[in-house]
């Protein structure tokens, strides 16, 4: 009897554990959960995510050195520090040596030719890394660019470097649509838009000259409302950017756009830039349903009139208001072949879709072939928000912001809500 | 005598209770109705003018649009709050160590009553509890801005 009971119990236990594993394996890959946080990322089959570090505050962009050291830039100081170095000394995929330095807050960070570059909302700096990959003079960064406009809107200065000694800096428009009075119903668009002279574009500077200002740089591309995710694509040898499209079509023009149209329009666009590129802001926006550049209502548009013949078309159009904050072209060998040279985009998540449900809070993947998108975008990493309900309400627990690739081909994602950094790797062979 | 006394007492009680009823009880009911009506109207103004930025739950948007919940900006000085709606705000705010930088447009095109209603709604929603703002208070602040 006792034996029978024991067998029965064993059977039940075995069955329940089998069903547990079946459930777990059923969705996508299950992540080894090493965090106090209850959020578990959803990833494609074969991928795993580890919480590399957490509780770091507003971690914006991220850079990884050739030795695997991870650097995150904070938009608010944490314990008086604006950059944290996260080092995994035992190789278990979790940072075990965390050091903060510098007292400058901001968004941009990048490593190039033995220097760690970073930005505040007005300036770009760099530190020299020594032979042991340590920062020389953590309290005295070199100032590379100074005096950039920052006027309470789109102030983050995201940066990227090419392989020819150039530094590219986003200077976002201090405006939604270049109205005489910003975001004011009934206020007309200014023509020409005076913001374009000193903002709403990408400026190019030398990566090696100190104390450059506007006069030392060139306006590389214009007509970009705001860019946070940008990166140099080594396969095409060109700069790619993700634009944050304009807001409030319904609030400002309720007779032309209903709340649903306003939630969907305009697209969040990816552009490939060259010297002199013009992407059309503020005069036009891109409508991904009509596949057209549409005259902005502040300039007489009605949602149908096309314009912007002098403005280039986007390389790809993503759904509206998802807020692309990180862009990474995958050059590693760890992930399956389809990811090679493709783009990962960290979508920070929407706010301007209200009263419609919010969307985003995910990392997307866009496949590339021969330097151009070769298929539709897909969700790569999801559930940063914690649940579909938290996504819809916009009260996401985590909001993806920065992306970087490690020397082993894993990728890192930052969250600027709670300061979690994930390391995502491919483990199935 | 006893009967007279008790009837006098009854009379006094009746008069007193009538006085109480007319002086105290009906007024709060009236005020409550007035407050409820203002909140109800204010909710519509909020949905139309404020919700996109400050969100349905009043909690705003990280780094951009400030929360309206349990902050001195909403629950504190009425005049300052009315002024923000009339003039807009272009220099951002800091709340509990977080900064919110998005531009708020002027809403001077709303009527005094609409502004009073929406602020009364905000001060009595999302867990907030504060005195109503009246049309007259908005009128006074608006007059001084001109």
PDB file of N, CA, C and O in Angstrom, chain B residues 4-50:
ATOM      1  N   UNK B   4     -47.584  70.693  28.119  1.00  0.00           N
ATOM      2  CA  UNK B   4     -47.201  71.941  27.448  1.00  0.00           C
ATOM      3  C   UNK B   4     -45.682  72.009  27.268  1.00  0.00           C
ATOM      4  O   UNK B   4     -45.164  72.300  26.193  1.00  0.00           O
ATOM      5  N   UNK B   5     -45.037  71.677  28.373  1.00  0.00           N
ATOM      6  CA  UNK B   5     -43.569  71.706  28.305  1.00  0.00           C
ATOM      7  C   UNK B   5     -43.003  70.800  27.202  1.00  0.00           C
ATOM      8  O   UNK B   5     -42.172  71.212  26.410  1.00  0.00           O
ATOM      9  N   UNK B   6     -43.557  69.585  27.231  1.00  0.00           N
ATOM     10  CA  UNK B   6     -43.021  68.646  26.226  1.00  0.00           C
ATOM     11  C   UNK B   6     -43.360  69.113  24.818  1.00  0.00           C
ATOM     12  O   UNK B   6     -42.566  68.976  23.891  1.00  0.00           O
ATOM     13  N   UNK B   7     -44.565  69.696  24.693  1.00  0.00           N
ATOM     14  CA  UNK B   7     -44.884  70.144  23.326  1.00  0.00           C
ATOM     15  C   UNK B   7     -44.007  71.334  22.923  1.00  0.00           C
ATOM     16  O   UNK B   7     -43.600  71.471  21.764  1.00  0.00           O
ATOM     17  N   UNK B   8     -43.716  72.193  23.956  1.00  0.00           N
ATOM     18  CA  UNK B   8     -42.811  73.311  23.664  1.00  0.00           C
ATOM     19  C   UNK B   8     -41.443  72.768  23.230  1.00  0.00           C
ATOM     20  O   UNK B   8     -40.842  73.208  22.244  1.00  0.00           O
ATOM     21  N   UNK B   9     -41.028  71.779  24.005  1.00  0.00           N
ATOM     22  CA  UNK B   9     -39.732  71.148  23.698  1.00  0.00           C
ATOM     23  C   UNK B   9     -39.733  70.563  22.277  1.00  0.00           C
ATOM     24  O   UNK B   9     -38.784  70.744  21.496  1.00  0.00           O
ATOM     25  N   UNK B  10     -40.838  69.888  21.982  1.00  0.00           N
ATOM     26  CA  UNK B  10     -40.987  69.314  20.637  1.00  0.00           C
ATOM     27  C   UNK B  10     -40.874  70.404  19.569  1.00  0.00           C
ATOM     28  O   UNK B  10     -40.213  70.237  18.533  1.00  0.00           O
ATOM     29  N   UNK B  11     -41.565  71.506  19.915  1.00  0.00           N
ATOM     30  CA  UNK B  11     -41.570  72.633  18.984  1.00  0.00           C
ATOM     31  C   UNK B  11     -40.158  73.165  18.730  1.00  0.00           C
ATOM     32  O   UNK B  11     -39.745  73.368  17.587  1.00  0.00           O
ATOM     33  N   UNK B  12     -39.491  73.334  19.877  1.00  0.00           N
ATOM     34  CA  UNK B  12     -38.111  73.852  19.784  1.00  0.00           C
ATOM     35  C   UNK B  12     -37.241  72.892  18.966  1.00  0.00           C
ATOM     36  O   UNK B  12     -36.503  73.303  18.056  1.00  0.00           O
ATOM     37  N   UNK B  13     -37.406  71.634  19.309  1.00  0.00           N
ATOM     38  CA  UNK B  13     -36.624  70.616  18.589  1.00  0.00           C
ATOM     39  C   UNK B  13     -36.918  70.648  17.088  1.00  0.00           C
ATOM     40  O   UNK B  13     -36.015  70.580  16.256  1.00  0.00           O
ATOM     41  N   UNK B  14     -38.222  70.795  16.802  1.00  0.00           N
ATOM     42  CA  UNK B  14     -38.633  70.803  15.395  1.00  0.00           C
ATOM     43  C   UNK B  14     -38.016  71.994  14.656  1.00  0.00           C
ATOM     44  O   UNK B  14     -37.432  71.856  13.580  1.00  0.00           O
ATOM     45  N   UNK B  15     -38.166  73.168  15.349  1.00  0.00           N
ATOM     46  CA  UNK B  15     -37.619  74.382  14.734  1.00  0.00           C
ATOM     47  C   UNK B  15     -36.102  74.250  14.550  1.00  0.00           C
ATOM     48  O   UNK B  15     -35.550  74.539  13.496  1.00  0.00           O
ATOM     49  N   UNK B  16     -35.477  73.759  15.629  1.00  0.00           N
ATOM     50  CA  UNK B  16     -34.018  73.579  15.578  1.00  0.00           C
ATOM     51  C   UNK B  16     -33.597  72.659  14.435  1.00  0.00           C
ATOM     52  O   UNK B  16     -32.696  72.981  13.652  1.00  0.00           O
ATOM     53  N   UNK B  17     -34.328  71.543  14.379  1.00  0.00           N
ATOM     54  CA  UNK B  17     -33.954  70.582  13.329  1.00  0.00           C
ATOM     55  C   UNK B  17     -34.199  71.175  11.939  1.00  0.00           C
ATOM     56  O   UNK B  17     -33.435  70.964  11.012  1.00  0.00           O
ATOM     57  N   UNK B  18     -35.290  71.980  11.865  1.00  0.00           N
ATOM     58  CA  UNK B  18     -35.561  72.617  10.567  1.00  0.00           C
ATOM     59  C   UNK B  18     -34.439  73.588  10.207  1.00  0.00           C
ATOM     60  O   UNK B  18     -33.989  73.649   9.057  1.00  0.00           O
ATOM     61  N   UNK B  19     -34.028  74.321  11.260  1.00  0.00           N
ATOM     62  CA  UNK B  19     -32.936  75.268  11.035  1.00  0.00           C
ATOM     63  C   UNK B  19     -31.671  74.519  10.588  1.00  0.00           C
ATOM     64  O   UNK B  19     -31.008  74.885   9.610  1.00  0.00           O
ATOM     65  N   UNK B  20     -31.415  73.460  11.339  1.00  0.00           N
ATOM     66  CA  UNK B  20     -30.237  72.653  11.006  1.00  0.00           C
ATOM     67  C   UNK B  20     -30.340  72.135   9.570  1.00  0.00           C
ATOM     68  O   UNK B  20     -29.410  72.244   8.781  1.00  0.00           O
ATOM     69  N   UNK B  21     -31.506  71.584   9.235  1.00  0.00           N
ATOM     70  CA  UNK B  21     -31.715  71.042   7.894  1.00  0.00           C
ATOM     71  C   UNK B  21     -31.463  72.112   6.822  1.00  0.00           C
ATOM     72  O   UNK B  21     -30.805  71.864   5.826  1.00  0.00           O
ATOM     73  N   UNK B  22     -32.039  73.311   7.084  1.00  0.00           N
ATOM     74  CA  UNK B  22     -31.943  74.338   6.037  1.00  0.00           C
ATOM     75  C   UNK B  22     -30.555  74.977   6.005  1.00  0.00           C
ATOM     76  O   UNK B  22     -30.057  75.343   4.955  1.00  0.00           O
ATOM     77  N   UNK B  23     -29.934  75.091   7.179  1.00  0.00           N
ATOM     78  CA  UNK B  23     -28.666  75.796   7.236  1.00  0.00           C
ATOM     79  C   UNK B  23     -27.450  74.924   6.916  1.00  0.00           C
ATOM     80  O   UNK B  23     -26.502  75.380   6.320  1.00  0.00           O
ATOM     81  N   UNK B  24     -27.474  73.694   7.373  1.00  0.00           N
ATOM     82  CA  UNK B  24     -26.259  72.885   7.242  1.00  0.00           C
ATOM     83  C   UNK B  24     -26.405  71.777   6.191  1.00  0.00           C
ATOM     84  O   UNK B  24     -25.708  71.762   5.186  1.00  0.00           O
ATOM     85  N   UNK B  25     -27.377  70.960   6.429  1.00  0.00           N
ATOM     86  CA  UNK B  25     -27.471  69.762   5.598  1.00  0.00           C
ATOM     87  C   UNK B  25     -27.631  70.040   4.095  1.00  0.00           C
ATOM     88  O   UNK B  25     -26.856  69.504   3.305  1.00  0.00           O
ATOM     89  N   UNK B  26     -28.566  70.871   3.681  1.00  0.00           N
ATOM     90  CA  UNK B  26     -28.755  71.025   2.232  1.00  0.00           C
ATOM     91  C   UNK B  26     -27.542  71.641   1.540  1.00  0.00           C
ATOM     92  O   UNK B  26     -27.245  71.314   0.411  1.00  0.00           O
ATOM     93  N   UNK B  27     -26.804  72.495   2.249  1.00  0.00           N
ATOM     94  CA  UNK B  27     -25.683  73.167   1.604  1.00  0.00           C
ATOM     95  C   UNK B  27     -24.588  72.193   1.144  1.00  0.00           C
ATOM     96  O   UNK B  27     -24.198  72.221  -0.014  1.00  0.00           O
ATOM     97  N   UNK B  28     -24.146  71.334   2.059  1.00  0.00           N
ATOM     98  CA  UNK B  28     -23.129  70.376   1.586  1.00  0.00           C
ATOM     99  C   UNK B  28     -23.614  69.546   0.399  1.00  0.00           C
ATOM    100  O   UNK B  28     -22.847  69.284  -0.517  1.00  0.00           O
ATOM    101  N   UNK B  29     -24.903  69.167   0.426  1.00  0.00           N
ATOM    102  CA  UNK B  29     -25.437  68.369  -0.693  1.00  0.00           C
ATOM    103  C   UNK B  29     -25.300  69.185  -1.976  1.00  0.00           C
ATOM    104  O   UNK B  29     -24.816  68.712  -2.992  1.00  0.00           O
ATOM    105  N   UNK B  30     -25.682  70.448  -1.863  1.00  0.00           N
ATOM    106  CA  UNK B  30     -25.608  71.330  -3.020  1.00  0.00           C
ATOM    107  C   UNK B  30     -24.148  71.480  -3.492  1.00  0.00           C
ATOM    108  O   UNK B  30     -23.838  71.382  -4.673  1.00  0.00           O
ATOM    109  N   UNK B  31     -23.276  71.683  -2.484  1.00  0.00           N
ATOM    110  CA  UNK B  31     -21.848  71.826  -2.818  1.00  0.00           C
ATOM    111  C   UNK B  31     -21.305  70.557  -3.455  1.00  0.00           C
ATOM    112  O   UNK B  31     -20.540  70.614  -4.412  1.00  0.00           O
ATOM    113  N   UNK B  32     -21.734  69.457  -2.852  1.00  0.00           N
ATOM    114  CA  UNK B  32     -21.246  68.183  -3.386  1.00  0.00           C
ATOM    115  C   UNK B  32     -21.692  68.014  -4.833  1.00  0.00           C
ATOM    116  O   UNK B  32     -20.936  67.583  -5.681  1.00  0.00           O
ATOM    117  N   UNK B  33     -22.944  68.363  -5.094  1.00  0.00           N
ATOM    118  CA  UNK B  33     -23.458  68.257  -6.461  1.00  0.00           C
ATOM    119  C   UNK B  33     -22.688  69.165  -7.401  1.00  0.00           C
ATOM    120  O   UNK B  33     -22.369  68.794  -8.527  1.00  0.00           O
ATOM    121  N   UNK B  34     -22.396  70.355  -6.875  1.00  0.00           N
ATOM    122  CA  UNK B  34     -21.672  71.333  -7.678  1.00  0.00           C
ATOM    123  C   UNK B  34     -20.269  70.813  -8.008  1.00  0.00           C
ATOM    124  O   UNK B  34     -19.805  70.890  -9.139  1.00  0.00           O
ATOM    125  N   UNK B  35     -19.617  70.234  -6.967  1.00  0.00           N
ATOM    126  CA  UNK B  35     -18.275  69.678  -7.147  1.00  0.00           C
ATOM    127  C   UNK B  35     -18.308  68.521  -8.145  1.00  0.00           C
ATOM    128  O   UNK B  35     -17.507  68.455  -9.073  1.00  0.00           O
ATOM    129  N   UNK B  36     -19.324  67.645  -7.949  1.00  0.00           N
ATOM    130  CA  UNK B  36     -19.440  66.482  -8.844  1.00  0.00           C
ATOM    131  C   UNK B  36     -19.663  66.931 -10.283  1.00  0.00           C
ATOM    132  O   UNK B  36     -19.081  66.371 -11.220  1.00  0.00           O
ATOM    133  N   UNK B  37     -20.476  67.966 -10.443  1.00  0.00           N
ATOM    134  CA  UNK B  37     -20.758  68.455 -11.798  1.00  0.00           C
ATOM    135  C   UNK B  37     -19.502  69.052 -12.428  1.00  0.00           C
ATOM    136  O   UNK B  37     -19.212  68.834 -13.608  1.00  0.00           O
ATOM    137  N   UNK B  38     -18.741  69.790 -11.617  1.00  0.00           N
ATOM    138  CA  UNK B  38     -17.509  70.396 -12.125  1.00  0.00           C
ATOM    139  C   UNK B  38     -16.507  69.307 -12.515  1.00  0.00           C
ATOM    140  O   UNK B  38     -15.874  69.380 -13.577  1.00  0.00           O
ATOM    141  N   UNK B  39     -16.390  68.299 -11.653  1.00  0.00           N
ATOM    142  CA  UNK B  39     -15.459  67.185 -11.950  1.00  0.00           C
ATOM    143  C   UNK B  39     -15.896  66.474 -13.233  1.00  0.00           C
ATOM    144  O   UNK B  39     -15.067  66.142 -14.089  1.00  0.00           O
ATOM    145  N   UNK B  40     -17.201  66.283 -13.367  1.00  0.00           N
ATOM    146  CA  UNK B  40     -17.733  65.592 -14.543  1.00  0.00           C
ATOM    147  C   UNK B  40     -17.405  66.376 -15.827  1.00  0.00           C
ATOM    148  O   UNK B  40     -16.938  65.805 -16.808  1.00  0.00           O
ATOM    149  N   UNK B  41     -17.617  67.687 -15.775  1.00  0.00           N
ATOM    150  CA  UNK B  41     -17.289  68.517 -16.939  1.00  0.00           C
ATOM    151  C   UNK B  41     -15.775  68.553 -17.169  1.00  0.00           C
ATOM    152  O   UNK B  41     -15.294  68.475 -18.293  1.00  0.00           O
ATOM    153  N   UNK B  42     -15.036  68.614 -16.055  1.00  0.00           N
ATOM    154  CA  UNK B  42     -13.576  68.682 -16.134  1.00  0.00           C
ATOM    155  C   UNK B  42     -12.974  67.434 -16.751  1.00  0.00           C
ATOM    156  O   UNK B  42     -11.957  67.485 -17.452  1.00  0.00           O
ATOM    157  N   UNK B  43     -13.611  66.313 -16.511  1.00  0.00           N
ATOM    158  CA  UNK B  43     -13.121  65.038 -17.058  1.00  0.00           C
ATOM    159  C   UNK B  43     -13.117  65.082 -18.589  1.00  0.00           C
ATOM    160  O   UNK B  43     -12.197  64.594 -19.236  1.00  0.00           O
ATOM    161  N   UNK B  44     -14.167  65.694 -19.136  1.00  0.00           N
ATOM    162  CA  UNK B  44     -14.257  65.801 -20.608  1.00  0.00           C
ATOM    163  C   UNK B  44     -13.164  66.737 -21.141  1.00  0.00           C
ATOM    164  O   UNK B  44     -12.547  66.464 -22.165  1.00  0.00           O
ATOM    165  N   UNK B  45     -12.965  67.851 -20.418  1.00  0.00           N
ATOM    166  CA  UNK B  45     -11.914  68.786 -20.849  1.00  0.00           C
ATOM    167  C   UNK B  45     -10.560  68.080 -20.777  1.00  0.00           C
ATOM    168  O   UNK B  45      -9.726  68.204 -21.686  1.00  0.00           O
ATOM    169  N   UNK B  46     -10.335  67.298 -19.741  1.00  0.00           N
ATOM    170  CA  UNK B  46      -9.069  66.574 -19.573  1.00  0.00           C
ATOM    171  C   UNK B  46      -8.836  65.625 -20.750  1.00  0.00           C
ATOM    172  O   UNK B  46      -7.750  65.604 -21.344  1.00  0.00           O
ATOM    173  N   UNK B  47      -9.890  64.864 -21.077  1.00  0.00           N
ATOM    174  CA  UNK B  47      -9.762  63.889 -22.176  1.00  0.00           C
ATOM    175  C   UNK B  47      -9.407  64.595 -23.483  1.00  0.00           C
ATOM    176  O   UNK B  47      -8.617  64.090 -24.286  1.00  0.00           O
ATOM    177  N   UNK B  48      -9.953  65.769 -23.669  1.00  0.00           N
ATOM    178  CA  UNK B  48      -9.779  66.503 -24.907  1.00  0.00           C
ATOM    179  C   UNK B  48      -8.451  67.269 -24.965  1.00  0.00           C
ATOM    180  O   UNK B  48      -7.831  67.387 -26.014  1.00  0.00           O
ATOM    181  N   UNK B  49      -8.003  67.793 -23.842  1.00  0.00           N
ATOM    182  CA  UNK B  49      -6.873  68.728 -23.837  1.00  0.00           C
ATOM    183  C   UNK B  49      -5.594  68.196 -23.178  1.00  0.00           C
ATOM    184  O   UNK B  49      -4.516  68.690 -23.444  1.00  0.00           O
ATOM    185  N   UNK B  50      -5.725  67.286 -22.250  1.00  0.00           N
ATOM    186  CA  UNK B  50      -4.580  66.947 -21.384  1.00  0.00           C
ATOM    187  C   UNK B  50      -4.117  65.503 -21.487  1.00  0.00           C
ATOM    188  O   UNK B  50      -2.952  65.193 -21.219  1.00  0.00           O
TER     189      UNK B  50
END
